[in-house]
Amino acid sequence: MTIPHDFQAARRMPTCGVAHGMSRRHALVATLAALGAGLVRAQPAWSPKGPVRIVVPFAAGGTSDIIARIVAVRLAQALGQPVLVDNRVGAGGNIGIASVARAAPDGQTLLLVSSAFVTNPALFADKPPYDPLRQFAPVSLAVSSPDVIVVPAASPLTSLSALIDAAKRRPGALTYSTPGKGNSVHLGGELLWQRAGIELLHVPYNGAAPAVQAVLGGQVDCALTALPAAKAHIAAGTLRVLAVGSRARWAELPQVPTVAESGFAGYRSETMQALFAPAGTPTAAIERLHTEVRRILALDEVQRQTRELGFETVASLPADLAARVAEDVPRWTAVATRARIRAD
């Protein structure tokens, strides 16, 4: 073996006990520092110190509640702590949402919420109940479903362009139902009518089921609703879908065009369910929660369950969800302002 020249020279240099001891101590310190760095890197991921609470700002049995429970049972297994679903109902979701904004940012309080998260502030422009851009830390999108425009199967309106042409010929004469005033479906409809330059009479109902029944019974010309509420009637052939609000065609309705490809580039109106934590939640907690939620949403069983509800899983990076919120809040606020839609 050849010893490097510098090392041979070093061996010939005189040394003393102090210098030799210092060298050994330096080497020991360096070794311990390296081991310490390795231990820091090897530390386990963030874990909650107690039960985790998922606040759902809507009643038990609704879509948000069902999705939360699908996630909660598996998240509890992953975190090794109970994960409880807390239904905090009232004020169109504002009570539950605002409670999470005020919660301790320790990773043990989460919010699973629908598109109401980004539309509610538009209805309270003078005094928003919470700030979706500053009071929350995004964790992940969970599921999404397109809003759809549907007519009875026997309707002469066979396309979105036919609906728009009819509305232009008879301004204000055509009617459309939605699951209620000021929700994301209603605002999505108003956005489309604004871009098309038409006016339809809005007939709000208390929920998606009666809104769909209204179009089936001929009380209104068309309905706007999230796909899950109309899915069974579409499959039965009693409703026709004129267009979907997603950016791409929906896998289960490949023959139905999007609103965007029907002449309204960039249009998007979807019903989402997403997870947030209070602002200030440690990055390590957000990363762990995001990782576990993303893994859960990729499970075959979970994807099957969400498809049966009419949704698809769409796990996203926290930054992607933040970008979506930043895009949607001003967009829906502008639509609501122009249409003069306010909370009752």
mmCIF file of C-alpha atoms in Angstrom:
data_model
loop_
_atom_site.group_PDB
_atom_site.id
_atom_site.type_symbol
_atom_site.label_atom_id
_atom_site.label_comp_id
_atom_site.label_asym_id
_atom_site.label_seq_id
_atom_site.Cartn_x
_atom_site.Cartn_y
_atom_site.Cartn_z
ATOM 1 C CA MET A 1 0.000 0.000 0.000
ATOM 2 C CA THR A 2 1.338 3.444 -0.890
ATOM 3 C CA ILE A 3 1.047 6.046 1.864
ATOM 4 C CA PRO A 4 0.318 9.560 0.581
ATOM 5 C CA HIS A 5 3.287 11.917 0.681
ATOM 6 C CA ASP A 6 1.544 14.428 2.983
ATOM 7 C CA PHE A 7 0.714 11.715 5.465
ATOM 8 C CA GLN A 8 4.364 10.521 5.522
ATOM 9 C CA ALA A 9 5.530 14.074 6.141
ATOM 10 C CA ALA A 10 3.061 14.441 8.960
ATOM 11 C CA ARG A 11 4.410 11.312 10.622
ATOM 12 C CA ARG A 12 7.926 12.840 10.706
ATOM 13 C CA MET A 13 6.686 16.096 12.337
ATOM 14 C CA PRO A 14 7.449 16.413 16.078
ATOM 15 C CA THR A 15 4.466 16.271 18.382
ATOM 16 C CA CYS A 16 3.847 16.835 22.064
ATOM 17 C CA GLY A 17 1.326 15.343 24.432
ATOM 18 C CA VAL A 18 -0.875 18.451 24.496
ATOM 19 C CA ALA A 19 -1.049 18.715 20.730
ATOM 20 C CA HIS A 20 -1.741 15.015 20.413
ATOM 21 C CA GLY A 21 -4.482 15.213 23.043
ATOM 22 C CA MET A 22 -6.071 18.203 21.337
ATOM 23 C CA SER A 23 -6.102 16.327 18.031
ATOM 24 C CA ARG A 24 -7.821 13.377 19.647
ATOM 25 C CA ARG A 25 -10.386 15.634 21.290
ATOM 26 C CA HIS A 26 -11.046 17.441 18.008
ATOM 27 C CA ALA A 27 -11.537 14.125 16.284
ATOM 28 C CA LEU A 28 -13.897 12.979 19.035
ATOM 29 C CA VAL A 29 -15.918 16.207 18.839
ATOM 30 C CA ALA A 30 -16.148 15.902 15.062
ATOM 31 C CA THR A 31 -17.277 12.285 15.358
ATOM 32 C CA LEU A 32 -19.950 13.130 17.929
ATOM 33 C CA ALA A 33 -21.145 16.052 15.809
ATOM 34 C CA ALA A 34 -21.505 13.770 12.820
ATOM 35 C CA LEU A 35 -23.383 11.216 14.907
ATOM 36 C CA GLY A 36 -25.608 13.972 16.281
ATOM 37 C CA ALA A 37 -26.451 15.166 12.789
ATOM 38 C CA GLY A 38 -27.352 11.623 11.862
ATOM 39 C CA LEU A 39 -29.577 11.329 14.916
ATOM 40 C CA VAL A 40 -31.356 14.574 14.017
ATOM 41 C CA ARG A 41 -32.022 13.261 10.530
ATOM 42 C CA ALA A 42 -33.208 9.946 11.921
ATOM 43 C CA GLN A 43 -35.720 11.457 14.353
ATOM 44 C CA PRO A 44 -39.257 10.177 13.800
ATOM 45 C CA ALA A 45 -41.737 12.323 11.881
ATOM 46 C CA TRP A 46 -44.069 14.631 13.792
ATOM 47 C CA SER A 47 -46.754 12.846 15.778
ATOM 48 C CA PRO A 48 -49.730 14.288 17.661
ATOM 49 C CA LYS A 49 -49.564 14.251 21.457
ATOM 50 C CA GLY A 50 -53.253 13.431 21.815
ATOM 51 C CA PRO A 51 -56.491 12.934 19.867
ATOM 52 C CA VAL A 52 -56.870 14.686 16.516
ATOM 53 C CA ARG A 53 -60.131 16.448 15.724
ATOM 54 C CA ILE A 54 -61.491 16.894 12.189
ATOM 55 C CA VAL A 55 -64.075 19.666 12.250
ATOM 56 C CA VAL A 56 -66.813 19.292 9.637
ATOM 57 C CA PRO A 57 -68.943 22.453 9.426
ATOM 58 C CA PHE A 58 -71.985 20.564 8.136
ATOM 59 C CA ALA A 59 -74.423 17.990 9.460
ATOM 60 C CA ALA A 60 -73.634 14.320 9.944
ATOM 61 C CA GLY A 61 -74.489 12.194 6.928
ATOM 62 C CA GLY A 62 -73.584 14.812 4.326
ATOM 63 C CA THR A 63 -70.771 14.493 1.817
ATOM 64 C CA SER A 64 -68.200 16.356 3.931
ATOM 65 C CA ASP A 65 -69.036 14.186 6.926
ATOM 66 C CA ILE A 66 -68.760 10.946 4.937
ATOM 67 C CA ILE A 67 -65.400 11.920 3.428
ATOM 68 C CA ALA A 68 -64.111 12.984 6.853
ATOM 69 C CA ARG A 69 -65.031 9.627 8.368
ATOM 70 C CA ILE A 70 -63.433 7.705 5.499
ATOM 71 C CA VAL A 71 -60.196 9.591 6.158
ATOM 72 C CA ALA A 72 -60.447 9.644 9.963
ATOM 73 C CA VAL A 73 -60.495 5.904 10.584
ATOM 74 C CA ARG A 74 -57.346 5.382 8.509
ATOM 75 C CA LEU A 75 -55.582 8.488 9.774
ATOM 76 C CA ALA A 76 -56.042 7.228 13.333
ATOM 77 C CA GLN A 77 -54.259 4.004 12.412
ATOM 78 C CA ALA A 78 -51.400 5.933 10.820
ATOM 79 C CA LEU A 79 -50.925 8.439 13.653
ATOM 80 C CA GLY A 80 -51.531 6.077 16.547
ATOM 81 C CA GLN A 81 -54.048 8.473 18.086
ATOM 82 C CA PRO A 82 -57.854 8.692 17.971
ATOM 83 C CA VAL A 83 -59.160 10.897 15.153
ATOM 84 C CA LEU A 84 -62.598 12.292 15.942
ATOM 85 C CA VAL A 85 -65.071 13.908 13.536
ATOM 86 C CA ASP A 86 -66.643 16.997 15.111
ATOM 87 C CA ASN A 87 -69.744 18.292 13.284
ATOM 88 C CA ARG A 88 -70.013 22.014 14.043
ATOM 89 C CA VAL A 89 -73.057 23.181 12.147
ATOM 90 C CA GLY A 90 -74.456 26.645 11.501
ATOM 91 C CA ALA A 91 -74.377 29.794 9.377
ATOM 92 C CA GLY A 92 -73.724 27.935 6.147
ATOM 93 C CA GLY A 93 -70.540 26.418 7.535
ATOM 94 C CA ASN A 94 -69.127 29.637 8.971
ATOM 95 C CA ILE A 95 -69.356 28.555 12.619
ATOM 96 C CA GLY A 96 -67.281 25.420 12.155
ATOM 97 C CA ILE A 97 -64.799 27.046 9.787
ATOM 98 C CA ALA A 98 -64.208 30.021 12.087
ATOM 99 C CA SER A 99 -63.721 27.696 15.078
ATOM 100 C CA VAL A 100 -60.749 26.084 13.339
ATOM 101 C CA ALA A 101 -59.265 29.491 12.557
ATOM 102 C CA ARG A 102 -59.219 30.130 16.326
ATOM 103 C CA ALA A 103 -57.928 26.677 17.312
ATOM 104 C CA ALA A 104 -54.429 26.005 18.626
ATOM 105 C CA PRO A 105 -52.026 25.486 15.694
ATOM 106 C CA ASP A 106 -50.651 22.213 17.024
ATOM 107 C CA GLY A 107 -51.661 19.857 14.214
ATOM 108 C CA GLN A 108 -54.410 18.291 16.310
ATOM 109 C CA THR A 109 -57.299 20.310 14.868
ATOM 110 C CA LEU A 110 -58.166 19.989 11.192
ATOM 111 C CA LEU A 111 -60.966 21.248 8.976
ATOM 112 C CA LEU A 112 -62.565 19.176 6.237
ATOM 113 C CA VAL A 113 -64.718 21.519 4.216
ATOM 114 C CA SER A 114 -66.450 21.902 0.873
ATOM 115 C CA SER A 115 -66.208 24.723 -1.654
ATOM 116 C CA ALA A 116 -68.146 26.830 0.861
ATOM 117 C CA PHE A 117 -64.694 27.621 2.273
ATOM 118 C CA VAL A 118 -63.937 29.863 -0.724
ATOM 119 C CA THR A 119 -67.462 31.082 -1.529
ATOM 120 C CA ASN A 120 -68.759 32.095 1.910
ATOM 121 C CA PRO A 121 -66.443 35.118 2.225
ATOM 122 C CA ALA A 122 -67.894 36.424 -1.063
ATOM 123 C CA LEU A 123 -71.339 36.609 0.546
ATOM 124 C CA PHE A 124 -70.051 38.607 3.506
ATOM 125 C CA ALA A 125 -67.837 41.036 1.614
ATOM 126 C CA ASP A 126 -68.363 43.806 4.188
ATOM 127 C CA LYS A 127 -67.501 41.607 7.169
ATOM 128 C CA PRO A 128 -66.129 38.174 6.217
ATOM 129 C CA PRO A 129 -66.483 35.584 9.010
ATOM 130 C CA TYR A 130 -62.914 34.364 8.439
ATOM 131 C CA ASP A 131 -59.961 34.950 6.131
ATOM 132 C CA PRO A 132 -59.347 31.846 3.991
ATOM 133 C CA LEU A 133 -56.031 33.210 2.756
ATOM 134 C CA ARG A 134 -54.423 34.085 6.102
ATOM 135 C CA GLN A 135 -56.046 32.087 8.878
ATOM 136 C CA PHE A 136 -55.503 28.574 7.515
ATOM 137 C CA ALA A 137 -52.675 26.269 6.468
ATOM 138 C CA PRO A 138 -53.604 24.014 3.522
ATOM 139 C CA VAL A 139 -52.998 20.292 3.982
ATOM 140 C CA SER A 140 -54.449 18.682 0.851
ATOM 141 C CA LEU A 141 -57.353 18.527 -1.502
ATOM 142 C CA ALA A 142 -59.297 15.351 -0.792
ATOM 143 C CA VAL A 143 -61.942 14.844 -3.464
ATOM 144 C CA SER A 144 -63.567 16.795 -6.265
ATOM 145 C CA SER A 145 -66.608 16.504 -8.489
ATOM 146 C CA PRO A 146 -67.750 18.694 -11.367
ATOM 147 C CA ASP A 147 -70.832 20.836 -11.205
ATOM 148 C CA VAL A 148 -73.156 19.892 -14.053
ATOM 149 C CA ILE A 149 -75.884 21.548 -16.095
ATOM 150 C CA VAL A 150 -78.758 19.115 -16.562
ATOM 151 C CA VAL A 151 -82.120 19.134 -18.342
ATOM 152 C CA PRO A 152 -84.891 16.523 -18.595
ATOM 153 C CA ALA A 153 -84.133 13.814 -21.127
ATOM 154 C CA ALA A 154 -87.069 15.003 -23.274
ATOM 155 C CA SER A 155 -85.978 18.668 -23.267
ATOM 156 C CA PRO A 156 -85.427 20.310 -26.664
ATOM 157 C CA LEU A 157 -82.238 21.800 -25.198
ATOM 158 C CA THR A 158 -79.655 19.293 -26.358
ATOM 159 C CA SER A 159 -76.455 21.283 -25.792
ATOM 160 C CA LEU A 160 -75.077 24.194 -23.817
ATOM 161 C CA SER A 161 -75.086 26.344 -26.946
ATOM 162 C CA ALA A 162 -78.787 25.550 -27.445
ATOM 163 C CA LEU A 163 -79.502 26.667 -23.879
ATOM 164 C CA ILE A 164 -77.572 29.898 -24.374
ATOM 165 C CA ASP A 165 -79.298 30.619 -27.701
ATOM 166 C CA ALA A 166 -82.716 30.066 -26.106
ATOM 167 C CA ALA A 167 -81.828 32.392 -23.233
ATOM 168 C CA LYS A 168 -80.725 35.089 -25.664
ATOM 169 C CA ARG A 169 -84.006 34.836 -27.565
ATOM 170 C CA ARG A 170 -86.029 35.078 -24.343
ATOM 171 C CA PRO A 171 -84.064 37.119 -21.780
ATOM 172 C CA GLY A 172 -85.063 36.268 -18.218
ATOM 173 C CA ALA A 173 -87.679 33.712 -19.291
ATOM 174 C CA LEU A 174 -85.696 30.514 -18.719
ATOM 175 C CA THR A 175 -85.353 29.208 -15.174
ATOM 176 C CA TYR A 176 -82.701 27.183 -13.382
ATOM 177 C CA SER A 177 -82.622 25.520 -9.986
ATOM 178 C CA THR A 178 -79.673 25.182 -7.602
ATOM 179 C CA PRO A 179 -79.198 23.682 -4.119
ATOM 180 C CA GLY A 180 -79.454 27.157 -2.580
ATOM 181 C CA LYS A 181 -78.549 30.806 -2.785
ATOM 182 C CA GLY A 182 -74.909 31.803 -2.756
ATOM 183 C CA ASN A 183 -73.300 28.369 -2.763
ATOM 184 C CA SER A 184 -70.560 27.382 -5.206
ATOM 185 C CA VAL A 185 -73.055 25.875 -7.665
ATOM 186 C CA HIS A 186 -75.108 29.085 -7.758
ATOM 187 C CA LEU A 187 -72.000 31.230 -8.214
ATOM 188 C CA GLY A 188 -70.754 28.858 -10.916
ATOM 189 C CA GLY A 189 -74.007 29.346 -12.795
ATOM 190 C CA GLU A 190 -73.857 33.107 -12.447
ATOM 191 C CA LEU A 191 -70.275 33.104 -13.718
ATOM 192 C CA LEU A 192 -71.369 31.227 -16.831
ATOM 193 C CA TRP A 193 -74.374 33.466 -17.479
ATOM 194 C CA GLN A 194 -72.177 36.549 -17.027
ATOM 195 C CA ARG A 195 -69.632 35.274 -19.517
ATOM 196 C CA ALA A 196 -72.347 34.241 -21.982
ATOM 197 C CA GLY A 197 -74.156 37.563 -21.645
ATOM 198 C CA ILE A 198 -77.490 35.963 -20.748
ATOM 199 C CA GLU A 199 -79.972 36.119 -17.898
ATOM 200 C CA LEU A 200 -81.833 33.177 -16.380
ATOM 201 C CA LEU A 201 -84.209 33.305 -13.433
ATOM 202 C CA HIS A 202 -82.673 31.643 -10.389
ATOM 203 C CA VAL A 203 -84.898 29.312 -8.354
ATOM 204 C CA PRO A 204 -82.998 28.239 -5.217
ATOM 205 C CA TYR A 205 -84.006 25.118 -3.307
ATOM 206 C CA ASN A 206 -83.068 23.874 0.123
ATOM 207 C CA GLY A 207 -80.617 21.212 -0.988
ATOM 208 C CA ALA A 208 -79.539 19.368 -4.104
ATOM 209 C CA ALA A 209 -82.241 16.679 -4.065
ATOM 210 C CA PRO A 210 -85.207 19.081 -4.394
ATOM 211 C CA ALA A 211 -83.302 21.132 -6.983
ATOM 212 C CA VAL A 212 -82.894 18.005 -9.111
ATOM 213 C CA GLN A 213 -86.520 16.974 -8.552
ATOM 214 C CA ALA A 214 -87.611 20.401 -9.783
ATOM 215 C CA VAL A 215 -86.000 19.883 -13.179
ATOM 216 C CA LEU A 216 -87.236 16.298 -13.370
ATOM 217 C CA GLY A 217 -90.771 17.527 -12.685
ATOM 218 C CA GLY A 218 -90.597 20.346 -15.208
ATOM 219 C CA GLN A 219 -90.810 23.172 -12.652
ATOM 220 C CA VAL A 220 -87.598 24.668 -14.081
ATOM 221 C CA ASP A 221 -85.906 24.496 -17.473
ATOM 222 C CA CYS A 222 -82.542 23.282 -16.179
ATOM 223 C CA ALA A 223 -80.652 22.629 -12.989
ATOM 224 C CA LEU A 224 -77.122 23.286 -11.827
ATOM 225 C CA THR A 225 -75.855 20.880 -9.222
ATOM 226 C CA ALA A 226 -72.838 18.896 -8.166
ATOM 227 C CA LEU A 227 -72.634 15.635 -10.094
ATOM 228 C CA PRO A 228 -73.318 13.294 -7.123
ATOM 229 C CA ALA A 229 -76.862 14.655 -6.696
ATOM 230 C CA ALA A 230 -77.756 13.940 -10.330
ATOM 231 C CA LYS A 231 -75.664 10.830 -10.904
ATOM 232 C CA ALA A 232 -78.439 8.237 -10.474
ATOM 233 C CA HIS A 233 -80.839 10.132 -12.750
ATOM 234 C CA ILE A 234 -78.159 10.519 -15.412
ATOM 235 C CA ALA A 235 -77.454 6.788 -15.265
ATOM 236 C CA ALA A 236 -81.195 6.051 -15.488
ATOM 237 C CA GLY A 237 -81.511 8.219 -18.588
ATOM 238 C CA THR A 238 -84.008 10.664 -17.083
ATOM 239 C CA LEU A 239 -81.576 13.591 -17.094
ATOM 240 C CA ARG A 240 -79.302 14.827 -19.864
ATOM 241 C CA VAL A 241 -76.016 16.550 -19.035
ATOM 242 C CA LEU A 242 -75.304 19.554 -21.249
ATOM 243 C CA ALA A 243 -71.824 20.246 -19.859
ATOM 244 C CA VAL A 244 -69.547 19.599 -16.896
ATOM 245 C CA GLY A 245 -67.729 22.309 -14.966
ATOM 246 C CA SER A 246 -64.414 20.481 -14.563
ATOM 247 C CA ARG A 247 -61.391 21.571 -16.569
ATOM 248 C CA ALA A 248 -61.184 18.188 -18.290
ATOM 249 C CA ARG A 249 -63.916 15.784 -19.321
ATOM 250 C CA TRP A 250 -65.126 13.585 -16.501
ATOM 251 C CA ALA A 251 -64.073 9.948 -16.729
ATOM 252 C CA GLU A 252 -67.595 8.636 -16.093
ATOM 253 C CA LEU A 253 -69.115 11.001 -18.686
ATOM 254 C CA PRO A 254 -66.522 11.009 -21.471
ATOM 255 C CA GLN A 255 -69.055 12.012 -24.129
ATOM 256 C CA VAL A 256 -70.100 15.189 -22.270
ATOM 257 C CA PRO A 257 -68.108 18.340 -23.119
ATOM 258 C CA THR A 258 -66.745 20.719 -20.533
ATOM 259 C CA VAL A 259 -68.062 24.255 -20.296
ATOM 260 C CA ALA A 260 -64.536 25.406 -21.147
ATOM 261 C CA GLU A 261 -64.454 23.555 -24.463
ATOM 262 C CA SER A 262 -67.965 24.800 -25.242
ATOM 263 C CA GLY A 263 -66.630 28.302 -25.787
ATOM 264 C CA PHE A 264 -65.717 29.514 -22.286
ATOM 265 C CA ALA A 265 -61.986 28.975 -21.938
ATOM 266 C CA GLY A 266 -60.704 28.712 -18.391
ATOM 267 C CA TYR A 267 -64.139 28.121 -16.876
ATOM 268 C CA ARG A 268 -64.162 25.894 -13.808
ATOM 269 C CA SER A 269 -66.957 25.133 -11.363
ATOM 270 C CA GLU A 270 -66.366 22.133 -9.142
ATOM 271 C CA THR A 271 -67.402 20.946 -5.723
ATOM 272 C CA MET A 272 -64.316 20.150 -3.681
ATOM 273 C CA GLN A 273 -63.619 18.733 -0.254
ATOM 274 C CA ALA A 274 -60.283 19.777 1.241
ATOM 275 C CA LEU A 275 -58.312 19.607 4.480
ATOM 276 C CA PHE A 276 -56.897 22.629 6.292
ATOM 277 C CA ALA A 277 -55.210 23.319 9.626
ATOM 278 C CA PRO A 278 -55.034 26.602 11.545
ATOM 279 C CA ALA A 279 -52.416 29.059 10.328
ATOM 280 C CA GLY A 280 -49.161 28.676 12.208
ATOM 281 C CA THR A 281 -49.342 24.887 12.399
ATOM 282 C CA PRO A 282 -45.736 23.593 12.325
ATOM 283 C CA THR A 283 -44.418 22.626 8.916
ATOM 284 C CA ALA A 284 -43.484 19.184 10.230
ATOM 285 C CA ALA A 285 -47.103 18.571 11.232
ATOM 286 C CA ILE A 286 -48.430 19.734 7.857
ATOM 287 C CA GLU A 287 -45.928 17.505 6.042
ATOM 288 C CA ARG A 288 -46.827 14.432 8.112
ATOM 289 C CA LEU A 289 -50.567 15.008 7.784
ATOM 290 C CA HIS A 290 -50.259 15.618 4.047
ATOM 291 C CA THR A 291 -48.197 12.466 3.564
ATOM 292 C CA GLU A 292 -50.691 10.312 5.447
ATOM 293 C CA VAL A 293 -53.748 11.826 3.744
ATOM 294 C CA ARG A 294 -52.175 11.396 0.331
ATOM 295 C CA ARG A 295 -51.441 7.736 1.115
ATOM 296 C CA ILE A 296 -55.001 7.192 2.355
ATOM 297 C CA LEU A 297 -56.547 8.748 -0.752
ATOM 298 C CA ALA A 298 -54.478 6.443 -2.966
ATOM 299 C CA LEU A 299 -55.953 3.302 -1.385
ATOM 300 C CA ASP A 300 -58.128 1.276 -3.761
ATOM 301 C CA GLU A 301 -60.896 0.945 -1.186
ATOM 302 C CA VAL A 302 -61.001 4.691 -0.580
ATOM 303 C CA GLN A 303 -61.087 5.443 -4.292
ATOM 304 C CA ARG A 304 -63.940 2.983 -4.727
ATOM 305 C CA GLN A 305 -65.897 4.591 -1.891
ATOM 306 C CA THR A 306 -65.435 8.099 -3.248
ATOM 307 C CA ARG A 307 -66.361 7.056 -6.798
ATOM 308 C CA GLU A 308 -69.604 5.611 -5.472
ATOM 309 C CA LEU A 309 -70.340 9.056 -4.045
ATOM 310 C CA GLY A 310 -69.651 10.678 -7.428
ATOM 311 C CA PHE A 311 -66.248 12.100 -6.518
ATOM 312 C CA GLU A 312 -62.690 11.329 -7.469
ATOM 313 C CA THR A 313 -59.723 11.573 -5.130
ATOM 314 C CA VAL A 314 -57.434 14.472 -5.980
ATOM 315 C CA ALA A 315 -54.708 14.658 -3.346
ATOM 316 C CA SER A 316 -52.624 17.776 -3.895
ATOM 317 C CA LEU A 317 -49.569 19.440 -2.460
ATOM 318 C CA PRO A 318 -50.320 22.068 0.201
ATOM 319 C CA ALA A 319 -48.912 24.723 -2.141
ATOM 320 C CA ASP A 320 -51.298 23.650 -4.909
ATOM 321 C CA LEU A 321 -54.280 23.927 -2.588
ATOM 322 C CA ALA A 322 -53.073 27.342 -1.446
ATOM 323 C CA ALA A 323 -52.874 28.466 -5.080
ATOM 324 C CA ARG A 324 -56.399 27.223 -5.735
ATOM 325 C CA VAL A 325 -57.785 29.119 -2.743
ATOM 326 C CA ALA A 326 -55.924 32.251 -3.833
ATOM 327 C CA GLU A 327 -57.510 31.927 -7.283
ATOM 328 C CA ASP A 328 -61.037 31.067 -6.165
ATOM 329 C CA VAL A 329 -61.662 33.622 -3.414
ATOM 330 C CA PRO A 330 -61.329 36.766 -5.584
ATOM 331 C CA ARG A 331 -63.045 35.036 -8.503
ATOM 332 C CA TRP A 332 -66.192 34.183 -6.555
ATOM 333 C CA THR A 333 -66.168 37.539 -4.792
ATOM 334 C CA ALA A 334 -66.222 39.294 -8.175
ATOM 335 C CA VAL A 335 -69.084 37.090 -9.401
ATOM 336 C CA ALA A 336 -71.135 37.670 -6.246
ATOM 337 C CA THR A 337 -70.532 41.418 -6.358
ATOM 338 C CA ARG A 338 -71.567 41.707 -9.985
ATOM 339 C CA ALA A 339 -74.689 39.565 -9.452
ATOM 340 C CA ARG A 340 -75.451 41.330 -6.145
ATOM 341 C CA ILE A 341 -75.554 38.058 -4.255
ATOM 342 C CA ARG A 342 -75.309 38.493 -0.496
ATOM 343 C CA ALA A 343 -76.051 36.374 2.535
ATOM 344 C CA ASP A 344 -79.600 36.714 3.832
#
